[in-house]
Amino acid sequence: MFDPASLVLLIWVLLTCGVVAYFSYRRRVSRLRLRAIPGIAAIEEAVGRATEQGKPIVFTTGWGGDIQRPTTLAALNLLRFVAGKAASYGCRILFPTHDPVIAEAAKEIIQTAYNEAGHPDQFREDDVTFVSPSQFGYASGVDGIVSRQKPGAIFLFGTFEGEALILAETGNINGALQIAGTDSTIQLSFFIVACDYTLIGEELYTASAYLTDDRRVQSSMYAQDLIRAVVVALLLLLPILAMFGVNLYKEIM
Amino acid sequence: MISRLAWIATLVTGLFMVAQYFIKTDATNAVYTTLLDYYQIIFAVSMIVGGIGLLKQHSLKVQRSSQQRRYSLITIAAILFMVIAAVIFGTGAASPYQWAFNNLQAPMQATTFSLLAFFVASAAYRGFRVKSAPAFVLALAAVIVLVGKSGFGEMVSQQLPAIAGWVLNNPSTAAKRGILIGVGIGSVATALRVILGIERSYR
Amino acid sequence: MSKLLSTFSARHLVFLAVLLAATVPLLLNIRLTHTASDETKRFYANINSLPSGSVVLISFDFEASAFAEIKPLADAVLRHCFRQNLRIIGLSLFAEGTALGEQTLSRIAIEKGKTYGIDYVYLGFRPQYTSAILAIGESLPKEFPTDYFGAATAAMPVLSGVINYDQIATVISITDGGMPTYWVDYAVTRYHARLQTVLTATMATSLYPYVSSGQIQGLIAGLKGAAEYELLLNEAGGGGRGLLAQSVSQIAILAIIIVGNVVGYLGRRRKWQ
């Protein structure tokens, strides 16, 4: 029935879910002072810049994640914001992807954004492209779009693998303002070098809290920070306890 | 109404997947393995839908006689060739499908992959500019790892590969682990926001 | 020609330097002398410690693009496994890796005189890697009732007694991407599978946190890893041949960093003046 070896994990899951759910539903945080993240602040500027230049924007979620990956979900939440801005400014948005399911989700998000902005006629279904499920087929496809369309801004949000630097350098060569965000630690270093702004790891998940007025989303971010504080406290406490011969690593982590 | 149904389906499935991880009975296992089967079936079907969508999209581009017509024509021809070749001759070792895979697709993909070597170099050219003390430390770490992890590392110094290993296994891994812990917490919170319907990209 | 030269930028010079550094050493028949790193020795020792007849699940989780780098690594590890008389179950979680995995496994098996169905089997591709990894944890025979060639797996001696990860001595993910993290998340965490990975050099550092935490028990990466493994096996292969090209390319990138700094410094000095 229940494996006692999973008890520690169960406690962590209940704690994390409980704190996030509690703050999201019951005790909404009234006023939050958010740390400024330049990459998030630059999103609107990037869309505006592309609009002024009369160029489209490119948004892609990387080859490494499918629809159920939280990073992809966080990226699609950002797409909602970017598409909203692009629709209100009358800027064209191109969305190449490696996954047909992501393509369908993106199509709906972008179409909704154009409808809400009152420009349903500006939505072009073929701007959302399922390129190829193959990693470098996808990379070649996106590179081709970037090289031909010369976008004013490129958003690289999601899980990226070996294609990350190829996409970012191509964007850099073509002079686009690039904002990236990923949970792939190895690709972060490439993005930092090749992009104008980079959201590091968790910043991608919190980005939507910055861009929305929804208190529940912001409160859940507060909950995230609380859990992180608990983890940091444990990371500091456990080695000290270990020095005194009390080794609780396995029991707690 | 439909969006509420979608949310209820998300909530029920999400909570079940968490619960079945901890509570294992014959009933939960049966539902769980059925869900895994559906998952694979949905993915396989989505690829067919994606392929048809891709053909439709490029056919439209050809009809519109846009400037990119030639690329679309090549894409359509390639898709049709691979599908027809696989259906008629199969995908065995001596089939046309396999020949095209080994002699066209694989080299083309390897070519794109090899671009990484060039882009790593150009990114390194711009990225390791020593303009401050932290930038110097970063560049120094890069030099140690590049030489230490190359085949020449042992020729320069017997200790250099070990030092490069230390850089990778300690400061570098510690930084990555910090990011990963944040990513882990963020993943849980994001997944929970979706399951609870607090944040969703669909309407 | 002059027009072509006028469009030449620093970026193009960098590209040219890398092209020469990567290709010229391949034309030279020089082998670098080197020793095996602790990382490679640990992987080798893990395989060496498995008793004859142990089951090893090898997942060919790569695409055609990285095959040039992956092949020497995969060859060396497969040779070692067959030499130890381990039972090998091959599969692929990437559609593109399916045929390449089968070709690699069959080639080394024939080279080592092994028999299909007794010493090794190739189960082919399963879509949606998350659910495929989880499904193997529940029941491998149910997930793979037939092999890659359509033959029933139930009566194959190589799969005798294999139900899930409990009967598999080690899982080896041969990959060019982040697949080992999925194996960690779903096979190691949930089913306590023992995992090792063989991967391209660029992806290696992202997995070190999992190696130091013990979730990945062994890792070898890149042409250097392949060359080291060949050294331990005492069998020549593609790793040794490619090591010089990779090493010269690394030194070329180092030279590019130095040149970039000199150019940057000169540019800044000109500005000050």
PDB file of N, CA, C and O in Angstrom, chain C residues 220-269:
ATOM      1  N   ILE C 220      30.395   8.776 -18.658  1.00  0.00           N
ATOM      2  CA  ILE C 220      31.532   9.054 -19.540  1.00  0.00           C
ATOM      3  C   ILE C 220      31.035   9.924 -20.688  1.00  0.00           C
ATOM      4  O   ILE C 220      29.915   9.769 -21.155  1.00  0.00           O
ATOM      5  N   ALA C 221      31.898  10.850 -21.087  1.00  0.00           N
ATOM      6  CA  ALA C 221      31.423  11.842 -22.059  1.00  0.00           C
ATOM      7  C   ALA C 221      32.457  12.160 -23.128  1.00  0.00           C
ATOM      8  O   ALA C 221      33.655  12.192 -22.855  1.00  0.00           O
ATOM      9  N   GLY C 222      31.956  12.378 -24.306  1.00  0.00           N
ATOM     10  CA  GLY C 222      32.753  12.920 -25.403  1.00  0.00           C
ATOM     11  C   GLY C 222      33.837  11.991 -25.925  1.00  0.00           C
ATOM     12  O   GLY C 222      33.998  10.852 -25.465  1.00  0.00           O
ATOM     13  N   LEU C 223      34.555  12.504 -26.874  1.00  0.00           N
ATOM     14  CA  LEU C 223      35.610  11.698 -27.493  1.00  0.00           C
ATOM     15  C   LEU C 223      36.721  11.384 -26.500  1.00  0.00           C
ATOM     16  O   LEU C 223      37.355  10.334 -26.573  1.00  0.00           O
ATOM     17  N   LYS C 224      36.934  12.298 -25.544  1.00  0.00           N
ATOM     18  CA  LYS C 224      37.967  12.042 -24.536  1.00  0.00           C
ATOM     19  C   LYS C 224      37.559  10.851 -23.668  1.00  0.00           C
ATOM     20  O   LYS C 224      38.384   9.961 -23.390  1.00  0.00           O
ATOM     21  N   GLY C 225      36.292  10.836 -23.289  1.00  0.00           N
ATOM     22  CA  GLY C 225      35.783   9.710 -22.502  1.00  0.00           C
ATOM     23  C   GLY C 225      35.919   8.405 -23.275  1.00  0.00           C
ATOM     24  O   GLY C 225      36.303   7.368 -22.716  1.00  0.00           O
ATOM     25  N   ALA C 226      35.604   8.473 -24.583  1.00  0.00           N
ATOM     26  CA  ALA C 226      35.707   7.269 -25.418  1.00  0.00           C
ATOM     27  C   ALA C 226      37.159   6.797 -25.505  1.00  0.00           C
ATOM     28  O   ALA C 226      37.440   5.597 -25.375  1.00  0.00           O
ATOM     29  N   ALA C 227      38.075   7.753 -25.689  1.00  0.00           N
ATOM     30  CA  ALA C 227      39.495   7.400 -25.786  1.00  0.00           C
ATOM     31  C   ALA C 227      39.976   6.762 -24.486  1.00  0.00           C
ATOM     32  O   ALA C 227      40.732   5.779 -24.494  1.00  0.00           O
ATOM     33  N   GLU C 228      39.518   7.304 -23.361  1.00  0.00           N
ATOM     34  CA  GLU C 228      39.921   6.756 -22.058  1.00  0.00           C
ATOM     35  C   GLU C 228      39.363   5.348 -21.863  1.00  0.00           C
ATOM     36  O   GLU C 228      40.042   4.465 -21.339  1.00  0.00           O
ATOM     37  N   TYR C 229      38.126   5.163 -22.294  1.00  0.00           N
ATOM     38  CA  TYR C 229      37.488   3.850 -22.136  1.00  0.00           C
ATOM     39  C   TYR C 229      38.189   2.812 -23.012  1.00  0.00           C
ATOM     40  O   TYR C 229      38.403   1.667 -22.591  1.00  0.00           O
ATOM     41  N   GLU C 230      38.556   3.229 -24.217  1.00  0.00           N
ATOM     42  CA  GLU C 230      39.285   2.320 -25.119  1.00  0.00           C
ATOM     43  C   GLU C 230      40.625   1.926 -24.494  1.00  0.00           C
ATOM     44  O   GLU C 230      41.084   0.795 -24.625  1.00  0.00           O
ATOM     45  N   LEU C 231      41.221   2.893 -23.806  1.00  0.00           N
ATOM     46  CA  LEU C 231      42.493   2.633 -23.126  1.00  0.00           C
ATOM     47  C   LEU C 231      42.318   1.563 -22.047  1.00  0.00           C
ATOM     48  O   LEU C 231      43.116   0.630 -21.935  1.00  0.00           O
ATOM     49  N   LEU C 232      41.246   1.699 -21.257  1.00  0.00           N
ATOM     50  CA  LEU C 232      40.985   0.728 -20.191  1.00  0.00           C
ATOM     51  C   LEU C 232      40.646  -0.647 -20.765  1.00  0.00           C
ATOM     52  O   LEU C 232      41.033  -1.670 -20.219  1.00  0.00           O
ATOM     53  N   LEU C 233      39.912  -0.639 -21.887  1.00  0.00           N
ATOM     54  CA  LEU C 233      39.525  -1.903 -22.528  1.00  0.00           C
ATOM     55  C   LEU C 233      40.690  -2.535 -23.273  1.00  0.00           C
ATOM     56  O   LEU C 233      40.650  -3.711 -23.628  1.00  0.00           O
ATOM     57  N   ASN C 234      41.668  -1.671 -23.589  1.00  0.00           N
ATOM     58  CA  ASN C 234      42.799  -2.076 -24.422  1.00  0.00           C
ATOM     59  C   ASN C 234      42.318  -2.503 -25.823  1.00  0.00           C
ATOM     60  O   ASN C 234      42.776  -3.486 -26.381  1.00  0.00           O
ATOM     61  N   GLU C 235      41.358  -1.764 -26.332  1.00  0.00           N
ATOM     62  CA  GLU C 235      40.859  -2.005 -27.695  1.00  0.00           C
ATOM     63  C   GLU C 235      40.816  -0.669 -28.424  1.00  0.00           C
ATOM     64  O   GLU C 235      40.306   0.315 -27.884  1.00  0.00           O
ATOM     65  N   ALA C 236      41.350  -0.619 -29.627  1.00  0.00           N
ATOM     66  CA  ALA C 236      41.366   0.632 -30.382  1.00  0.00           C
ATOM     67  C   ALA C 236      39.970   0.956 -30.903  1.00  0.00           C
ATOM     68  O   ALA C 236      39.172   0.061 -31.171  1.00  0.00           O
ATOM     69  N   GLY C 237      39.681   2.247 -31.034  1.00  0.00           N
ATOM     70  CA  GLY C 237      38.373   2.666 -31.552  1.00  0.00           C
ATOM     71  C   GLY C 237      38.412   4.108 -32.017  1.00  0.00           C
ATOM     72  O   GLY C 237      39.484   4.716 -32.104  1.00  0.00           O
ATOM     73  N   GLY C 238      37.220   4.666 -32.262  1.00  0.00           N
ATOM     74  CA  GLY C 238      37.121   6.020 -32.808  1.00  0.00           C
ATOM     75  C   GLY C 238      37.499   7.118 -31.826  1.00  0.00           C
ATOM     76  O   GLY C 238      37.807   8.233 -32.232  1.00  0.00           O
ATOM     77  N   GLY C 239      37.449   6.822 -30.530  1.00  0.00           N
ATOM     78  CA  GLY C 239      37.752   7.840 -29.527  1.00  0.00           C
ATOM     79  C   GLY C 239      39.172   8.339 -29.628  1.00  0.00           C
ATOM     80  O   GLY C 239      39.431   9.546 -29.625  1.00  0.00           O
ATOM     81  N   GLY C 240      40.103   7.400 -29.724  1.00  0.00           N
ATOM     82  CA  GLY C 240      41.521   7.758 -29.813  1.00  0.00           C
ATOM     83  C   GLY C 240      41.800   8.608 -31.038  1.00  0.00           C
ATOM     84  O   GLY C 240      42.582   9.564 -30.982  1.00  0.00           O
ATOM     85  N   ARG C 241      41.144   8.268 -32.149  1.00  0.00           N
ATOM     86  CA  ARG C 241      41.347   9.016 -33.402  1.00  0.00           C
ATOM     87  C   ARG C 241      40.821  10.447 -33.284  1.00  0.00           C
ATOM     88  O   ARG C 241      41.417  11.378 -33.786  1.00  0.00           O
ATOM     89  N   GLY C 242      39.669  10.603 -32.614  1.00  0.00           N
ATOM     90  CA  GLY C 242      39.046  11.927 -32.542  1.00  0.00           C
ATOM     91  C   GLY C 242      39.606  12.812 -31.454  1.00  0.00           C
ATOM     92  O   GLY C 242      39.377  14.019 -31.452  1.00  0.00           O
ATOM     93  N   LEU C 243      40.347  12.204 -30.505  1.00  0.00           N
ATOM     94  CA  LEU C 243      40.815  12.970 -29.349  1.00  0.00           C
ATOM     95  C   LEU C 243      41.702  14.150 -29.747  1.00  0.00           C
ATOM     96  O   LEU C 243      41.573  15.248 -29.202  1.00  0.00           O
ATOM     97  N   LEU C 244      42.593  13.919 -30.722  1.00  0.00           N
ATOM     98  CA  LEU C 244      43.501  14.995 -31.133  1.00  0.00           C
ATOM     99  C   LEU C 244      42.698  16.170 -31.697  1.00  0.00           C
ATOM    100  O   LEU C 244      42.945  17.327 -31.340  1.00  0.00           O
ATOM    101  N   ALA C 245      41.715  15.862 -32.578  1.00  0.00           N
ATOM    102  CA  ALA C 245      40.905  16.924 -33.193  1.00  0.00           C
ATOM    103  C   ALA C 245      40.163  17.719 -32.117  1.00  0.00           C
ATOM    104  O   ALA C 245      40.133  18.953 -32.144  1.00  0.00           O
ATOM    105  N   GLN C 246      39.588  17.009 -31.159  1.00  0.00           N
ATOM    106  CA  GLN C 246      38.844  17.691 -30.101  1.00  0.00           C
ATOM    107  C   GLN C 246      39.776  18.546 -29.242  1.00  0.00           C
ATOM    108  O   GLN C 246      39.460  19.688 -28.908  1.00  0.00           O
ATOM    109  N   SER C 247      40.945  17.994 -28.927  1.00  0.00           N
ATOM    110  CA  SER C 247      41.879  18.718 -28.058  1.00  0.00           C
ATOM    111  C   SER C 247      42.419  19.957 -28.753  1.00  0.00           C
ATOM    112  O   SER C 247      42.522  21.029 -28.142  1.00  0.00           O
ATOM    113  N   VAL C 248      42.758  19.812 -30.039  1.00  0.00           N
ATOM    114  CA  VAL C 248      43.274  20.976 -30.781  1.00  0.00           C
ATOM    115  C   VAL C 248      42.178  22.043 -30.874  1.00  0.00           C
ATOM    116  O   VAL C 248      42.451  23.239 -30.724  1.00  0.00           O
ATOM    117  N   SER C 249      40.927  21.616 -31.076  1.00  0.00           N
ATOM    118  CA  SER C 249      39.814  22.584 -31.144  1.00  0.00           C
ATOM    119  C   SER C 249      39.681  23.330 -29.815  1.00  0.00           C
ATOM    120  O   SER C 249      39.431  24.537 -29.790  1.00  0.00           O
ATOM    121  N   GLN C 250      39.848  22.600 -28.709  1.00  0.00           N
ATOM    122  CA  GLN C 250      39.741  23.245 -27.395  1.00  0.00           C
ATOM    123  C   GLN C 250      40.839  24.295 -27.221  1.00  0.00           C
ATOM    124  O   GLN C 250      40.592  25.383 -26.712  1.00  0.00           O
ATOM    125  N   ILE C 251      42.043  23.946 -27.660  1.00  0.00           N
ATOM    126  CA  ILE C 251      43.152  24.899 -27.542  1.00  0.00           C
ATOM    127  C   ILE C 251      42.914  26.089 -28.480  1.00  0.00           C
ATOM    128  O   ILE C 251      43.228  27.233 -28.141  1.00  0.00           O
ATOM    129  N   ALA C 252      42.315  25.825 -29.657  1.00  0.00           N
ATOM    130  CA  ALA C 252      42.010  26.919 -30.587  1.00  0.00           C
ATOM    131  C   ALA C 252      41.019  27.889 -29.941  1.00  0.00           C
ATOM    132  O   ALA C 252      41.166  29.110 -30.062  1.00  0.00           O
ATOM    133  N   ILE C 253      40.033  27.338 -29.218  1.00  0.00           N
ATOM    134  CA  ILE C 253      39.049  28.212 -28.548  1.00  0.00           C
ATOM    135  C   ILE C 253      39.741  29.038 -27.462  1.00  0.00           C
ATOM    136  O   ILE C 253      39.469  30.232 -27.296  1.00  0.00           O
ATOM    137  N   LEU C 254      40.699  28.407 -26.785  1.00  0.00           N
ATOM    138  CA  LEU C 254      41.471  29.134 -25.780  1.00  0.00           C
ATOM    139  C   LEU C 254      42.221  30.299 -26.437  1.00  0.00           C
ATOM    140  O   LEU C 254      42.219  31.430 -25.927  1.00  0.00           O
ATOM    141  N   ALA C 255      42.849  30.019 -27.579  1.00  0.00           N
ATOM    142  CA  ALA C 255      43.576  31.069 -28.306  1.00  0.00           C
ATOM    143  C   ALA C 255      42.613  32.182 -28.730  1.00  0.00           C
ATOM    144  O   ALA C 255      42.945  33.369 -28.646  1.00  0.00           O
ATOM    145  N   ILE C 256      41.405  31.772 -29.136  1.00  0.00           N
ATOM    146  CA  ILE C 256      40.394  32.759 -29.560  1.00  0.00           C
ATOM    147  C   ILE C 256      39.998  33.663 -28.380  1.00  0.00           C
ATOM    148  O   ILE C 256      39.836  34.868 -28.535  1.00  0.00           O
ATOM    149  N   ILE C 257      39.891  33.067 -27.187  1.00  0.00           N
ATOM    150  CA  ILE C 257      39.557  33.864 -25.991  1.00  0.00           C
ATOM    151  C   ILE C 257      40.660  34.895 -25.741  1.00  0.00           C
ATOM    152  O   ILE C 257      40.389  36.070 -25.470  1.00  0.00           O
ATOM    153  N   ILE C 258      41.914  34.453 -25.864  1.00  0.00           N
ATOM    154  CA  ILE C 258      43.041  35.367 -25.623  1.00  0.00           C
ATOM    155  C   ILE C 258      43.027  36.490 -26.665  1.00  0.00           C
ATOM    156  O   ILE C 258      43.140  37.671 -26.326  1.00  0.00           O
ATOM    157  N   VAL C 259      42.852  36.121 -27.936  1.00  0.00           N
ATOM    158  CA  VAL C 259      42.815  37.134 -29.000  1.00  0.00           C
ATOM    159  C   VAL C 259      41.651  38.100 -28.757  1.00  0.00           C
ATOM    160  O   VAL C 259      41.808  39.322 -28.890  1.00  0.00           O
ATOM    161  N   GLY C 260      40.495  37.558 -28.360  1.00  0.00           N
ATOM    162  CA  GLY C 260      39.327  38.398 -28.082  1.00  0.00           C
ATOM    163  C   GLY C 260      39.639  39.424 -27.011  1.00  0.00           C
ATOM    164  O   GLY C 260      39.236  40.586 -27.104  1.00  0.00           O
ATOM    165  N   ASN C 261      40.389  38.999 -25.991  1.00  0.00           N
ATOM    166  CA  ASN C 261      40.747  39.918 -24.910  1.00  0.00           C
ATOM    167  C   ASN C 261      41.717  40.989 -25.380  1.00  0.00           C
ATOM    168  O   ASN C 261      41.595  42.158 -25.009  1.00  0.00           O
ATOM    169  N   VAL C 262      42.695  40.578 -26.203  1.00  0.00           N
ATOM    170  CA  VAL C 262      43.672  41.555 -26.713  1.00  0.00           C
ATOM    171  C   VAL C 262      42.948  42.585 -27.585  1.00  0.00           C
ATOM    172  O   VAL C 262      43.134  43.798 -27.424  1.00  0.00           O
ATOM    173  N   VAL C 263      42.081  42.100 -28.480  1.00  0.00           N
ATOM    174  CA  VAL C 263      41.333  43.007 -29.366  1.00  0.00           C
ATOM    175  C   VAL C 263      40.455  43.942 -28.527  1.00  0.00           C
ATOM    176  O   VAL C 263      40.409  45.151 -28.760  1.00  0.00           O
ATOM    177  N   GLY C 264      39.787  43.373 -27.525  1.00  0.00           N
ATOM    178  CA  GLY C 264      38.923  44.167 -26.656  1.00  0.00           C
ATOM    179  C   GLY C 264      39.716  45.230 -25.921  1.00  0.00           C
ATOM    180  O   GLY C 264      39.300  46.388 -25.822  1.00  0.00           O
ATOM    181  N   TYR C 265      40.904  44.831 -25.417  1.00  0.00           N
ATOM    182  CA  TYR C 265      41.742  45.768 -24.672  1.00  0.00           C
ATOM    183  C   TYR C 265      42.222  46.903 -25.575  1.00  0.00           C
ATOM    184  O   TYR C 265      42.167  48.084 -25.206  1.00  0.00           O
ATOM    185  N   LEU C 266      42.657  46.546 -26.778  1.00  0.00           N
ATOM    186  CA  LEU C 266      43.135  47.565 -27.722  1.00  0.00           C
ATOM    187  C   LEU C 266      42.007  48.533 -28.083  1.00  0.00           C
ATOM    188  O   LEU C 266      42.214  49.741 -28.170  1.00  0.00           O
ATOM    189  N   GLY C 267      40.806  47.977 -28.257  1.00  0.00           N
ATOM    190  CA  GLY C 267      39.637  48.811 -28.571  1.00  0.00           C
ATOM    191  C   GLY C 267      39.344  49.787 -27.449  1.00  0.00           C
ATOM    192  O   GLY C 267      39.095  50.969 -27.680  1.00  0.00           O
ATOM    193  N   ARG C 268      39.406  49.271 -26.214  1.00  0.00           N
ATOM    194  CA  ARG C 268      39.125  50.129 -25.051  1.00  0.00           C
ATOM    195  C   ARG C 268      40.192  51.209 -24.915  1.00  0.00           C
ATOM    196  O   ARG C 268      39.899  52.360 -24.610  1.00  0.00           O
ATOM    197  N   ARG C 269      41.467  50.828 -25.198  1.00  0.00           N
ATOM    198  CA  ARG C 269      42.567  51.798 -25.068  1.00  0.00           C
ATOM    199  C   ARG C 269      42.402  52.923 -26.095  1.00  0.00           C
ATOM    200  O   ARG C 269      42.625  54.094 -25.798  1.00  0.00           O
TER     201      ARG C 269
END
